[in-house]
Each structure stands twice: as structure tokens, then as C-alpha cells.
Short mmCIF file of C-alpha atoms in Angstrom, two decimals:
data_model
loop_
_atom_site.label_atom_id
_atom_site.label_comp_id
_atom_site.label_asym_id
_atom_site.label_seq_id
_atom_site.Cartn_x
_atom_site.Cartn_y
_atom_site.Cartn_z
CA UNK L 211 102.01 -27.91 -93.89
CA UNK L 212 98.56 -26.99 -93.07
CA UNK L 213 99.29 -25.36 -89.82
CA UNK L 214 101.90 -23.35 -91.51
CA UNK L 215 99.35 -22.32 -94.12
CA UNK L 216 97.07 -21.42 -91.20
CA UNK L 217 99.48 -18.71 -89.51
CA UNK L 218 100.99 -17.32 -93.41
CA UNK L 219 96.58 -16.78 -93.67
CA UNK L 220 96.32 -15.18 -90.04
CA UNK L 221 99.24 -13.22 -90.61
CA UNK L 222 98.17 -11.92 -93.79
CA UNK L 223 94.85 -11.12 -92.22
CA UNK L 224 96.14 -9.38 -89.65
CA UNK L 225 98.01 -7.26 -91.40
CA UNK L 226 95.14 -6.23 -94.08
CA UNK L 227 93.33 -5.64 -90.99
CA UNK L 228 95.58 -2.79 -89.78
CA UNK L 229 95.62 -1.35 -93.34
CA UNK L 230 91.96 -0.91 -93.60
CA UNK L 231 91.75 0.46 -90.25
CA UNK L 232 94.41 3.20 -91.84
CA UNK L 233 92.84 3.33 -95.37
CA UNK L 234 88.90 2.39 -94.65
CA UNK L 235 87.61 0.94 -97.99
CA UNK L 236 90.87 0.14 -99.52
CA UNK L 237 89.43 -2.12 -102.32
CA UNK L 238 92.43 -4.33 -103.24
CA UNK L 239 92.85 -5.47 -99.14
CA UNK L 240 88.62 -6.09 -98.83
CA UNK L 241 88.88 -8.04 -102.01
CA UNK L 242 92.03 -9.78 -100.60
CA UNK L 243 90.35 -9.89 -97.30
CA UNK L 244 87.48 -11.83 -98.87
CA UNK L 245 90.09 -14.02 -100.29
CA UNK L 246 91.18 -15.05 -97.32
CA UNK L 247 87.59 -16.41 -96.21
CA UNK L 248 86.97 -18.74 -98.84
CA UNK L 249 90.57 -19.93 -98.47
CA UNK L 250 89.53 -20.84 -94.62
CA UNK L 251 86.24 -22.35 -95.76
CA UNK L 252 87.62 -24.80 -98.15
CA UNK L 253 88.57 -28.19 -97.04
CA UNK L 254 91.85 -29.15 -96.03
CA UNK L 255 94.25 -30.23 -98.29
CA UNK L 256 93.21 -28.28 -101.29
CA UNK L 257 90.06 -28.97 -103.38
CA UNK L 258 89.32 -32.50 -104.03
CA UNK L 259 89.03 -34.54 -107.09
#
């Protein structure tokens, strides 16, 4: 499940990427964007009790 979450995150990346390349400082995909980087920083297998 957690390589499958990895590529749906790189995908999604990706393709916020290639919108703010067409719409520099689009706030909703930098915001999303950001998103994205504390997903990859937290721990695998979701936060922990």
C-alpha cells in the first residue's frame, strides 16, 4: 500500500509541477505542493499512537 501511496504522491507532484510552471504562483497548487512534503516526511504507516 505504501508504494502505491508513493507513486498517487509523485504523480500528484508532478502534475502540480507542470501547473505552476503554466500559472507561476498559483496559491492553491504551492499550498498543495507543500502538502505533499510533509506527507513524504512523515513516517510510514501513518502517524503513530
Amino acid at each position: 500500500m505504501l508504494t502505491k501511496d508513493a507513486g498517487v504522491a509523485g504523480e500528484a507532484r508532478h502534475h502540480l509541477e507542470l501547473l505552476l510552471r503554466q500559472y507561476p504562483g498559483d496559491r492553491a497548487a504551492v499550498q498543495l505542493l507543500a502538502q505533499l512534503e510533509h506527507v513524504d516526511q512523515a513516517p510510514p504507516g501513518g502517524p503513530q499512537r
